[in-house]
mmCIF file of C-alpha atoms in Angstrom:
data_model
loop_
_atom_site.group_PDB
_atom_site.id
_atom_site.type_symbol
_atom_site.label_atom_id
_atom_site.label_comp_id
_atom_site.label_asym_id
_atom_site.label_seq_id
_atom_site.Cartn_x
_atom_site.Cartn_y
_atom_site.Cartn_z
ATOM 1 C CA UNK A 1 -82.819 56.160 159.748
ATOM 2 C CA UNK A 2 -81.354 52.740 158.968
ATOM 3 C CA UNK A 3 -84.261 50.329 158.600
ATOM 4 C CA UNK A 4 -87.736 51.318 157.426
ATOM 5 C CA UNK A 5 -89.832 48.646 159.077
ATOM 6 C CA UNK A 6 -92.239 48.937 161.996
ATOM 7 C CA UNK A 7 -89.725 50.824 164.133
ATOM 8 C CA UNK A 8 -87.716 52.772 161.585
ATOM 9 C CA UNK A 9 -90.630 54.122 159.564
ATOM 10 C CA UNK A 10 -92.552 54.998 162.720
ATOM 11 C CA UNK A 11 -89.635 57.019 164.108
ATOM 12 C CA UNK A 12 -89.044 58.577 160.688
ATOM 13 C CA UNK A 13 -92.640 59.804 160.519
ATOM 14 C CA UNK A 14 -92.430 61.479 163.926
ATOM 15 C CA UNK A 15 -88.927 62.889 163.411
ATOM 16 C CA UNK A 16 -89.830 64.387 160.018
ATOM 17 C CA UNK A 17 -91.861 67.073 161.758
ATOM 18 C CA UNK A 18 -88.596 68.542 163.043
ATOM 19 C CA UNK A 19 -85.808 67.102 160.875
ATOM 20 C CA UNK A 20 -85.023 66.243 157.279
ATOM 21 C CA UNK A 21 -85.141 62.438 157.351
ATOM 22 C CA UNK A 22 -83.455 59.946 155.041
ATOM 23 C CA UNK A 23 -84.913 56.473 155.443
ATOM 24 C CA UNK A 24 -82.417 53.782 154.423
ATOM 25 C CA UNK A 25 -83.526 50.245 153.639
ATOM 26 C CA UNK A 26 -82.014 47.465 151.535
ATOM 27 C CA UNK A 27 -85.452 46.479 150.206
ATOM 28 C CA UNK A 28 -85.600 48.429 146.952
ATOM 29 C CA UNK A 29 -89.285 47.640 146.418
ATOM 30 C CA UNK A 30 -90.148 49.050 149.850
ATOM 31 C CA UNK A 31 -88.018 52.124 149.120
ATOM 32 C CA UNK A 32 -89.809 52.710 145.812
ATOM 33 C CA UNK A 33 -93.210 52.419 147.495
ATOM 34 C CA UNK A 34 -92.190 54.758 150.302
ATOM 35 C CA UNK A 35 -91.013 57.407 147.839
ATOM 36 C CA UNK A 36 -94.457 57.200 146.222
ATOM 37 C CA UNK A 37 -95.960 57.956 149.625
ATOM 38 C CA UNK A 38 -97.242 54.421 150.179
ATOM 39 C CA UNK A 39 -96.833 53.219 153.758
ATOM 40 C CA UNK A 40 -96.517 49.500 154.476
ATOM 41 C CA UNK A 41 -96.828 49.930 158.234
ATOM 42 C CA UNK A 42 -100.045 49.976 160.269
ATOM 43 C CA UNK A 43 -100.318 53.227 162.208
ATOM 44 C CA UNK A 44 -98.327 55.279 159.692
ATOM 45 C CA UNK A 45 -100.815 56.653 157.207
ATOM 46 C CA UNK A 46 -99.765 57.109 153.604
ATOM 47 C CA UNK A 47 -101.181 60.629 153.775
ATOM 48 C CA UNK A 48 -98.672 61.531 156.504
ATOM 49 C CA UNK A 49 -95.823 60.059 154.486
ATOM 50 C CA UNK A 50 -96.947 61.994 151.410
ATOM 51 C CA UNK A 51 -97.085 65.183 153.463
ATOM 52 C CA UNK A 52 -93.448 64.868 154.528
ATOM 53 C CA UNK A 53 -92.302 63.905 151.028
ATOM 54 C CA UNK A 54 -93.988 66.966 149.490
ATOM 55 C CA UNK A 55 -92.463 69.161 152.190
ATOM 56 C CA UNK A 56 -89.013 67.792 151.375
ATOM 57 C CA UNK A 57 -88.756 66.351 154.869
ATOM 58 C CA UNK A 58 -88.585 62.649 153.979
ATOM 59 C CA UNK A 59 -86.962 60.519 151.317
ATOM 60 C CA UNK A 60 -86.228 56.804 151.203
ATOM 61 C CA UNK A 61 -83.127 55.237 149.698
ATOM 62 C CA UNK A 62 -81.346 51.924 149.274
ATOM 63 C CA UNK A 63 -78.000 53.608 148.645
ATOM 64 C CA UNK A 64 -75.667 53.897 151.623
ATOM 65 C CA UNK A 65 -73.948 56.940 150.149
ATOM 66 C CA UNK A 66 -77.158 58.927 150.651
ATOM 67 C CA UNK A 67 -76.605 58.980 154.421
ATOM 68 C CA UNK A 68 -73.209 60.698 154.117
ATOM 69 C CA UNK A 69 -74.613 64.153 154.908
ATOM 70 C CA UNK A 70 -76.648 63.041 157.931
ATOM 71 C CA UNK A 71 -75.812 64.433 161.371
ATOM 72 C CA UNK A 72 -77.759 61.785 163.276
ATOM 73 C CA UNK A 73 -77.959 58.108 162.331
ATOM 74 C CA UNK A 74 -80.477 55.841 164.050
ATOM 75 C CA UNK A 75 -80.161 52.061 163.770
ATOM 76 C CA UNK A 76 -83.592 50.418 163.688
ATOM 77 C CA UNK A 77 -83.049 46.982 162.173
ATOM 78 C CA UNK A 78 -84.288 43.508 163.167
ATOM 79 C CA UNK A 79 -82.454 41.470 165.787
ATOM 80 C CA UNK A 80 -83.880 37.983 165.182
ATOM 81 C CA UNK A 81 -82.674 34.542 166.177
ATOM 82 C CA UNK A 82 -80.565 32.170 164.111
ATOM 83 C CA UNK A 83 -81.957 28.815 162.998
ATOM 84 C CA UNK A 84 -80.593 27.300 166.210
ATOM 85 C CA UNK A 85 -82.326 30.084 168.215
ATOM 86 C CA UNK A 86 -79.290 32.133 169.152
ATOM 87 C CA UNK A 87 -78.965 35.945 168.945
ATOM 88 C CA UNK A 88 -78.407 37.122 165.383
ATOM 89 C CA UNK A 89 -76.669 40.503 165.079
ATOM 90 C CA UNK A 90 -76.087 40.258 161.328
ATOM 91 C CA UNK A 91 -78.550 43.076 160.562
ATOM 92 C CA UNK A 92 -76.856 45.350 163.092
ATOM 93 C CA UNK A 93 -73.492 44.435 161.602
ATOM 94 C CA UNK A 94 -74.760 45.357 158.130
ATOM 95 C CA UNK A 95 -76.005 48.693 159.503
ATOM 96 C CA UNK A 96 -72.595 49.331 161.058
ATOM 97 C CA UNK A 97 -70.967 48.608 157.706
ATOM 98 C CA UNK A 98 -73.221 51.145 155.986
ATOM 99 C CA UNK A 99 -72.359 53.743 158.617
ATOM 100 C CA UNK A 100 -68.636 53.030 158.670
ATOM 101 C CA UNK A 101 -68.248 53.110 154.906
ATOM 102 C CA UNK A 102 -70.274 56.265 154.281
ATOM 103 C CA UNK A 103 -69.743 58.708 157.141
ATOM 104 C CA UNK A 104 -66.562 60.749 157.078
ATOM 105 C CA UNK A 105 -67.235 63.135 159.965
ATOM 106 C CA UNK A 106 -68.403 62.681 163.570
ATOM 107 C CA UNK A 107 -72.159 62.136 163.944
ATOM 108 C CA UNK A 108 -74.550 60.938 166.632
ATOM 109 C CA UNK A 109 -75.167 57.191 166.248
ATOM 110 C CA UNK A 110 -78.194 55.910 168.180
ATOM 111 C CA UNK A 111 -79.160 52.258 168.411
ATOM 112 C CA UNK A 112 -82.865 51.493 168.805
ATOM 113 C CA UNK A 113 -82.586 47.804 167.901
ATOM 114 C CA UNK A 114 -83.115 45.443 170.816
ATOM 115 C CA UNK A 115 -80.072 43.474 171.891
ATOM 116 C CA UNK A 116 -78.205 42.252 174.954
ATOM 117 C CA UNK A 117 -76.290 44.551 177.327
ATOM 118 C CA UNK A 118 -72.941 45.543 175.884
ATOM 119 C CA UNK A 119 -74.066 45.616 172.246
ATOM 120 C CA UNK A 120 -73.544 49.358 171.792
ATOM 121 C CA UNK A 121 -70.198 49.476 173.568
ATOM 122 C CA UNK A 122 -68.693 46.144 172.543
ATOM 123 C CA UNK A 123 -70.246 45.448 169.135
ATOM 124 C CA UNK A 124 -71.632 48.534 167.385
ATOM 125 C CA UNK A 125 -68.830 50.980 168.153
ATOM 126 C CA UNK A 126 -66.006 48.542 167.248
ATOM 127 C CA UNK A 127 -67.876 47.392 164.119
ATOM 128 C CA UNK A 128 -68.313 50.925 162.790
ATOM 129 C CA UNK A 129 -64.653 51.648 163.502
ATOM 130 C CA UNK A 130 -63.672 48.434 161.704
ATOM 131 C CA UNK A 131 -65.615 49.335 158.564
ATOM 132 C CA UNK A 132 -64.431 52.958 158.507
ATOM 133 C CA UNK A 133 -61.400 53.862 156.398
ATOM 134 C CA UNK A 134 -60.332 56.502 158.903
ATOM 135 C CA UNK A 135 -60.571 56.993 162.651
ATOM 136 C CA UNK A 136 -63.686 59.009 163.451
ATOM 137 C CA UNK A 137 -64.918 59.635 166.985
ATOM 138 C CA UNK A 138 -68.681 59.339 166.626
ATOM 139 C CA UNK A 139 -71.074 59.995 169.504
ATOM 140 C CA UNK A 140 -72.712 56.702 170.503
ATOM 141 C CA UNK A 141 -76.001 56.289 172.355
ATOM 142 C CA UNK A 142 -78.835 53.836 172.961
ATOM 143 C CA UNK A 143 -82.575 54.462 173.096
ATOM 144 C CA UNK A 144 -84.404 51.125 172.846
ATOM 145 C CA UNK A 145 -87.474 51.168 170.640
ATOM 146 C CA UNK A 146 -90.906 51.112 172.195
ATOM 147 C CA UNK A 147 -93.326 50.504 169.346
ATOM 148 C CA UNK A 148 -96.523 48.479 169.733
ATOM 149 C CA UNK A 149 -97.943 47.906 166.225
ATOM 150 C CA UNK A 150 -101.678 48.379 165.941
ATOM 151 C CA UNK A 151 -101.983 50.297 169.183
ATOM 152 C CA UNK A 152 -103.467 53.797 169.022
ATOM 153 C CA UNK A 153 -103.422 55.022 172.632
ATOM 154 C CA UNK A 154 -99.620 55.052 172.885
ATOM 155 C CA UNK A 155 -97.264 56.468 170.278
ATOM 156 C CA UNK A 156 -93.796 58.004 170.021
ATOM 157 C CA UNK A 157 -94.974 61.261 171.551
ATOM 158 C CA UNK A 158 -96.579 59.973 174.751
ATOM 159 C CA UNK A 159 -94.532 56.812 175.377
ATOM 160 C CA UNK A 160 -91.701 57.287 177.868
ATOM 161 C CA UNK A 161 -88.313 56.699 176.267
ATOM 162 C CA UNK A 162 -85.077 55.540 177.913
ATOM 163 C CA UNK A 163 -81.697 56.745 176.700
ATOM 164 C CA UNK A 164 -78.001 56.687 177.584
ATOM 165 C CA UNK A 165 -74.789 57.637 175.824
ATOM 166 C CA UNK A 166 -71.286 56.276 175.975
ATOM 167 C CA UNK A 167 -70.265 59.836 176.875
ATOM 168 C CA UNK A 168 -72.110 62.747 178.543
ATOM 169 C CA UNK A 169 -72.007 64.660 175.255
ATOM 170 C CA UNK A 170 -73.613 61.731 173.412
ATOM 171 C CA UNK A 171 -76.361 61.612 176.050
ATOM 172 C CA UNK A 172 -77.020 65.325 175.690
ATOM 173 C CA UNK A 173 -77.223 65.107 171.910
ATOM 174 C CA UNK A 174 -79.615 62.150 172.197
ATOM 175 C CA UNK A 175 -81.827 64.058 174.603
ATOM 176 C CA UNK A 176 -81.927 67.011 172.220
ATOM 177 C CA UNK A 177 -82.963 64.766 169.324
ATOM 178 C CA UNK A 178 -85.775 62.838 170.990
ATOM 179 C CA UNK A 179 -87.126 65.771 173.007
ATOM 180 C CA UNK A 180 -88.375 67.289 169.750
ATOM 181 C CA UNK A 181 -91.053 64.611 169.400
ATOM 182 C CA UNK A 182 -91.173 62.668 172.684
ATOM 183 C CA UNK A 183 -92.733 64.173 175.815
ATOM 184 C CA UNK A 184 -90.973 62.100 178.461
ATOM 185 C CA UNK A 185 -87.324 61.047 178.377
ATOM 186 C CA UNK A 186 -85.556 59.146 181.147
ATOM 187 C CA UNK A 187 -81.771 59.044 181.178
ATOM 188 C CA UNK A 188 -80.183 55.972 182.755
ATOM 189 C CA UNK A 189 -76.625 55.606 183.971
ATOM 190 C CA UNK A 190 -75.262 53.489 181.126
ATOM 191 C CA UNK A 191 -76.205 51.977 177.768
ATOM 192 C CA UNK A 192 -76.083 48.554 179.418
ATOM 193 C CA UNK A 193 -78.894 49.529 181.813
ATOM 194 C CA UNK A 194 -81.076 50.693 178.911
ATOM 195 C CA UNK A 195 -80.337 47.526 176.930
ATOM 196 C CA UNK A 196 -81.110 45.302 179.926
ATOM 197 C CA UNK A 197 -84.311 47.200 180.736
ATOM 198 C CA UNK A 198 -85.626 46.638 177.226
ATOM 199 C CA UNK A 199 -84.959 42.906 177.420
ATOM 200 C CA UNK A 200 -86.546 42.647 180.847
ATOM 201 C CA UNK A 201 -89.696 44.489 179.718
ATOM 202 C CA UNK A 202 -90.443 41.831 177.128
ATOM 203 C CA UNK A 203 -89.176 38.936 179.234
ATOM 204 C CA UNK A 204 -91.667 40.058 181.895
ATOM 205 C CA UNK A 205 -94.445 39.748 179.335
ATOM 206 C CA UNK A 206 -93.317 36.362 178.050
ATOM 207 C CA UNK A 207 -92.999 34.905 181.545
ATOM 208 C CA UNK A 208 -96.449 36.113 182.565
ATOM 209 C CA UNK A 209 -98.007 34.860 179.338
ATOM 210 C CA UNK A 210 -96.412 31.478 180.008
ATOM 211 C CA UNK A 211 -97.803 31.517 183.541
ATOM 212 C CA UNK A 212 -101.344 32.216 182.393
ATOM 213 C CA UNK A 213 -101.029 29.657 179.577
ATOM 214 C CA UNK A 214 -100.032 27.011 182.093
ATOM 215 C CA UNK A 215 -102.815 28.148 184.408
ATOM 216 C CA UNK A 216 -105.321 27.763 181.553
ATOM 217 C CA UNK A 217 -104.355 24.102 181.357
ATOM 218 C CA UNK A 218 -104.786 23.740 185.121
ATOM 219 C CA UNK A 219 -108.188 25.440 185.042
ATOM 220 C CA UNK A 220 -109.389 23.139 182.258
ATOM 221 C CA UNK A 221 -108.203 20.075 184.181
ATOM 222 C CA UNK A 222 -110.145 21.330 187.221
ATOM 223 C CA UNK A 223 -113.266 22.008 185.176
ATOM 224 C CA UNK A 224 -113.382 25.755 185.854
ATOM 225 C CA UNK A 225 -113.361 28.763 183.528
ATOM 226 C CA UNK A 226 -109.924 30.305 183.188
ATOM 227 C CA UNK A 227 -111.460 33.597 182.046
ATOM 228 C CA UNK A 228 -113.870 33.882 184.972
ATOM 229 C CA UNK A 229 -111.044 32.998 187.346
ATOM 230 C CA UNK A 230 -108.776 35.675 185.879
ATOM 231 C CA UNK A 231 -111.555 38.261 186.070
ATOM 232 C CA UNK A 232 -112.086 37.306 189.699
ATOM 233 C CA UNK A 233 -108.389 37.655 190.499
ATOM 234 C CA UNK A 234 -108.342 41.000 188.711
ATOM 235 C CA UNK A 235 -110.740 42.469 191.271
ATOM 236 C CA UNK A 236 -107.754 42.753 193.608
ATOM 237 C CA UNK A 237 -106.629 46.391 193.327
ATOM 238 C CA UNK A 238 -102.953 45.724 194.040
ATOM 239 C CA UNK A 239 -100.310 43.061 193.470
ATOM 240 C CA UNK A 240 -101.957 41.601 190.359
ATOM 241 C CA UNK A 241 -101.661 42.282 186.628
ATOM 242 C CA UNK A 242 -104.051 40.497 184.309
ATOM 243 C CA UNK A 243 -102.727 38.453 181.391
ATOM 244 C CA UNK A 244 -104.908 36.198 179.246
ATOM 245 C CA UNK A 245 -104.096 32.798 177.691
ATOM 246 C CA UNK A 246 -103.392 32.356 174.008
ATOM 247 C CA UNK A 247 -101.925 30.002 171.430
ATOM 248 C CA UNK A 248 -98.470 31.340 172.264
ATOM 249 C CA UNK A 249 -96.437 34.478 171.693
ATOM 250 C CA UNK A 250 -95.462 36.095 168.411
ATOM 251 C CA UNK A 251 -94.007 39.186 166.801
ATOM 252 C CA UNK A 252 -90.556 40.682 166.641
ATOM 253 C CA UNK A 253 -90.091 41.143 170.405
ATOM 254 C CA UNK A 254 -91.648 38.803 172.952
ATOM 255 C CA UNK A 255 -90.601 35.430 171.452
ATOM 256 C CA UNK A 256 -87.095 36.744 170.736
ATOM 257 C CA UNK A 257 -85.907 39.189 173.401
ATOM 258 C CA UNK A 258 -85.967 36.736 176.341
ATOM 259 C CA UNK A 259 -83.594 34.495 174.397
ATOM 260 C CA UNK A 260 -81.156 37.402 174.104
ATOM 261 C CA UNK A 261 -81.386 37.892 177.877
ATOM 262 C CA UNK A 262 -80.968 34.184 178.580
ATOM 263 C CA UNK A 263 -77.987 33.962 176.229
ATOM 264 C CA UNK A 264 -76.090 36.828 177.850
ATOM 265 C CA UNK A 265 -76.994 35.534 181.330
ATOM 266 C CA UNK A 266 -75.610 32.086 180.606
ATOM 267 C CA UNK A 267 -72.535 33.578 178.956
ATOM 268 C CA UNK A 268 -71.800 35.328 182.257
ATOM 269 C CA UNK A 269 -72.563 32.273 184.399
ATOM 270 C CA UNK A 270 -75.970 33.456 185.637
ATOM 271 C CA UNK A 271 -79.064 31.201 185.621
ATOM 272 C CA UNK A 272 -81.802 31.658 183.045
ATOM 273 C CA UNK A 273 -83.787 28.484 183.740
ATOM 274 C CA UNK A 274 -87.051 30.291 184.429
ATOM 275 C CA UNK A 275 -86.772 32.357 181.242
ATOM 276 C CA UNK A 276 -85.980 29.311 179.125
ATOM 277 C CA UNK A 277 -88.889 27.344 180.602
ATOM 278 C CA UNK A 278 -91.333 30.189 179.961
ATOM 279 C CA UNK A 279 -90.379 30.110 176.302
ATOM 280 C CA UNK A 280 -90.945 26.341 176.215
ATOM 281 C CA UNK A 281 -94.391 26.652 177.830
ATOM 282 C CA UNK A 282 -95.487 29.167 175.211
ATOM 283 C CA UNK A 283 -94.157 27.029 172.369
ATOM 284 C CA UNK A 284 -95.941 23.974 173.801
ATOM 285 C CA UNK A 285 -99.341 25.713 173.811
ATOM 286 C CA UNK A 286 -99.854 24.979 170.119
ATOM 287 C CA UNK A 287 -99.536 21.237 170.723
ATOM 288 C CA UNK A 288 -101.826 21.451 173.758
ATOM 289 C CA UNK A 289 -104.475 23.229 171.690
ATOM 290 C CA UNK A 290 -104.347 20.598 168.951
ATOM 291 C CA UNK A 291 -104.689 17.844 171.570
ATOM 292 C CA UNK A 292 -107.783 19.599 172.931
ATOM 293 C CA UNK A 293 -109.269 19.942 169.451
ATOM 294 C CA UNK A 294 -108.579 16.284 168.663
ATOM 295 C CA UNK A 295 -110.064 15.119 171.972
ATOM 296 C CA UNK A 296 -113.281 17.003 171.213
ATOM 297 C CA UNK A 297 -113.475 15.373 167.784
ATOM 298 C CA UNK A 298 -113.189 11.699 168.574
ATOM 299 C CA UNK A 299 -109.427 11.791 169.039
ATOM 300 C CA UNK A 300 -108.820 11.703 165.297
ATOM 301 C CA UNK A 301 -108.189 14.636 162.943
ATOM 302 C CA UNK A 302 -107.201 12.489 159.949
ATOM 303 C CA UNK A 303 -108.739 13.971 156.805
ATOM 304 C CA UNK A 304 -110.623 16.686 158.695
ATOM 305 C CA UNK A 305 -110.847 20.060 156.965
ATOM 306 C CA UNK A 306 -109.495 22.484 159.560
ATOM 307 C CA UNK A 307 -109.590 26.243 159.087
ATOM 308 C CA UNK A 308 -107.160 28.299 161.189
ATOM 309 C CA UNK A 309 -108.691 31.740 161.681
ATOM 310 C CA UNK A 310 -106.112 34.504 162.037
ATOM 311 C CA UNK A 311 -102.428 33.960 161.273
ATOM 312 C CA UNK A 312 -101.086 37.400 162.217
ATOM 313 C CA UNK A 313 -99.222 37.336 165.502
ATOM 314 C CA UNK A 314 -101.663 39.820 167.081
ATOM 315 C CA UNK A 315 -104.999 41.447 166.220
ATOM 316 C CA UNK A 316 -105.319 44.183 163.603
ATOM 317 C CA UNK A 317 -101.817 43.948 162.119
ATOM 318 C CA UNK A 318 -100.458 42.079 159.093
ATOM 319 C CA UNK A 319 -97.246 41.003 160.820
ATOM 320 C CA UNK A 320 -96.749 37.218 160.838
ATOM 321 C CA UNK A 321 -93.271 37.093 162.385
ATOM 322 C CA UNK A 322 -92.989 34.263 164.931
ATOM 323 C CA UNK A 323 -96.770 33.788 164.791
ATOM 324 C CA UNK A 324 -98.181 31.030 166.984
ATOM 325 C CA UNK A 325 -100.405 30.043 164.057
ATOM 326 C CA UNK A 326 -97.441 28.424 162.334
ATOM 327 C CA UNK A 327 -96.927 25.837 165.082
ATOM 328 C CA UNK A 328 -100.673 25.247 165.394
ATOM 329 C CA UNK A 329 -100.834 24.484 161.675
ATOM 330 C CA UNK A 330 -97.789 22.201 161.881
ATOM 331 C CA UNK A 331 -99.325 20.163 164.703
ATOM 332 C CA UNK A 332 -102.699 19.961 162.944
ATOM 333 C CA UNK A 333 -101.058 18.665 159.779
ATOM 334 C CA UNK A 334 -98.999 16.166 161.761
ATOM 335 C CA UNK A 335 -102.335 14.721 162.924
ATOM 336 C CA UNK A 336 -103.490 14.284 159.326
ATOM 337 C CA UNK A 337 -105.737 17.343 159.173
ATOM 338 C CA UNK A 338 -106.206 19.168 155.880
ATOM 339 C CA UNK A 339 -105.429 22.725 156.941
ATOM 340 C CA UNK A 340 -106.248 26.061 155.351
ATOM 341 C CA UNK A 341 -106.249 29.505 156.939
ATOM 342 C CA UNK A 342 -108.253 32.702 156.850
ATOM 343 C CA UNK A 343 -106.965 36.173 157.679
ATOM 344 C CA UNK A 344 -108.579 39.344 156.347
ATOM 345 C CA UNK A 345 -105.569 41.467 157.282
ATOM 346 C CA UNK A 346 -102.712 39.228 156.118
ATOM 347 C CA UNK A 347 -104.211 38.033 152.820
ATOM 348 C CA UNK A 348 -101.154 36.095 151.614
ATOM 349 C CA UNK A 349 -98.688 34.042 153.657
ATOM 350 C CA UNK A 350 -96.087 31.408 152.781
ATOM 351 C CA UNK A 351 -97.231 31.389 149.171
ATOM 352 C CA UNK A 352 -100.850 30.693 150.113
ATOM 353 C CA UNK A 353 -103.862 32.982 149.963
ATOM 354 C CA UNK A 354 -106.448 33.447 152.667
ATOM 355 C CA UNK A 355 -109.236 30.864 152.367
ATOM 356 C CA UNK A 356 -112.952 31.675 152.651
ATOM 357 C CA UNK A 357 -114.426 31.816 156.142
ATOM 358 C CA UNK A 358 -116.716 28.817 155.672
ATOM 359 C CA UNK A 359 -116.853 25.176 154.636
ATOM 360 C CA UNK A 360 -114.571 23.631 157.259
ATOM 361 C CA UNK A 361 -115.184 20.709 159.596
ATOM 362 C CA UNK A 362 -113.260 22.457 162.364
ATOM 363 C CA UNK A 363 -112.207 26.076 162.904
ATOM 364 C CA UNK A 364 -109.409 27.069 165.286
ATOM 365 C CA UNK A 365 -109.237 30.772 166.117
ATOM 366 C CA UNK A 366 -105.651 31.880 166.771
ATOM 367 C CA UNK A 367 -106.022 35.627 166.170
ATOM 368 C CA UNK A 368 -109.283 37.594 166.201
ATOM 369 C CA UNK A 369 -109.126 40.832 164.206
ATOM 370 C CA UNK A 370 -111.727 43.460 165.090
ATOM 371 C CA UNK A 371 -112.943 43.440 161.486
ATOM 372 C CA UNK A 372 -113.970 39.772 161.621
ATOM 373 C CA UNK A 373 -117.568 39.139 162.677
ATOM 374 C CA UNK A 374 -117.639 36.486 165.397
ATOM 375 C CA UNK A 375 -120.981 35.225 164.069
ATOM 376 C CA UNK A 376 -119.266 34.408 160.771
ATOM 377 C CA UNK A 377 -116.545 32.576 162.677
ATOM 378 C CA UNK A 378 -119.139 30.507 164.527
ATOM 379 C CA UNK A 379 -120.847 29.688 161.222
ATOM 380 C CA UNK A 380 -117.587 28.687 159.516
ATOM 381 C CA UNK A 381 -117.580 25.138 160.930
ATOM 382 C CA UNK A 382 -119.705 22.824 163.099
ATOM 383 C CA UNK A 383 -116.950 22.892 165.729
ATOM 384 C CA UNK A 384 -115.056 26.090 166.624
ATOM 385 C CA UNK A 385 -112.199 26.233 169.122
ATOM 386 C CA UNK A 386 -111.271 29.752 170.202
ATOM 387 C CA UNK A 387 -107.836 30.439 171.732
ATOM 388 C CA UNK A 388 -108.499 34.167 172.148
ATOM 389 C CA UNK A 389 -111.490 34.278 174.477
ATOM 390 C CA UNK A 390 -113.233 36.671 172.086
ATOM 391 C CA UNK A 391 -115.665 34.364 170.266
ATOM 392 C CA UNK A 392 -118.646 33.754 172.510
ATOM 393 C CA UNK A 393 -120.291 30.396 171.989
ATOM 394 C CA UNK A 394 -117.127 28.621 170.832
ATOM 395 C CA UNK A 395 -115.158 26.017 172.728
ATOM 396 C CA UNK A 396 -112.055 27.525 174.223
ATOM 397 C CA UNK A 397 -109.159 27.453 176.613
#
């Protein structure tokens, strides 16, 4: 399993019930912790990891040569954006290099990392062949990850999984692998369909979040409650799916995947205007929120002590990738506010430690963890602005 983050370690933990798993990661510190049975991922208990280690079913390594005896190699590495917000396949390329340089016999290579259609066929396969010293006909397949950190009702066993191989034999081998620990597998006609489906799943979410974020601004301008309006609309039993407004989108998927879809669309001459605009709307929410906070405080935040409550990208996880809190903090500081942050789950971020939940002039709630008492949030400052809809008695969207 190449990559031992949220996806790779999760799959490793489920696969270890049926296979001997080698978890490869370049982060030596993470590897050392994993081999001690210490999990760094919410939802994967250290006790489960320890169980598989003691049974000889799991080991972590930072040495590529340790994967040479594997019969199945799963790529589960990040696919972020570059600094100019373009698809970045450098982690996949590094994984391909590890595979190409260390495997000397045909194996099943499965990509779980999210990327644009054609990545398996036109990037991964040629890259592995390029890095290999001899011509080896591996079996190539795709099965896009479906991991929702912090969620307990859906896991790798009961979440439907898509898959497709470059050849019928690769598809069959992929089915045999995942069927050991996943109850429902759906084969699609090509890897490109599976890759596109994954991108569309998260683009669907981003677009609808953007829609409800824009609607929240409309509702405020009209003087009506966005939450009551959404609840009212949700009484319709068909043709409606409820989304709620927020400070923006975060994490390793929703802010990133639509850009991969837009990039490949534009490369092929197809429009992606709607997708691009949805991303802009979500990014603009942070500035809108700061304008609202400033307007409620005399139009001037200069010198105000502002506490941002919750910097994780979603409740009950420590993941801060692409968190909306970062833009909120930037806009607050650009207005002269003296900003600190509090997050009981994250603890340390960007070289700063979580501040106490009190003593501020203004509190802005970006993420509400279940462990945080809303009464303490309300008592943390004379003015509290809640972007989550979960703190009753606070000002909000």
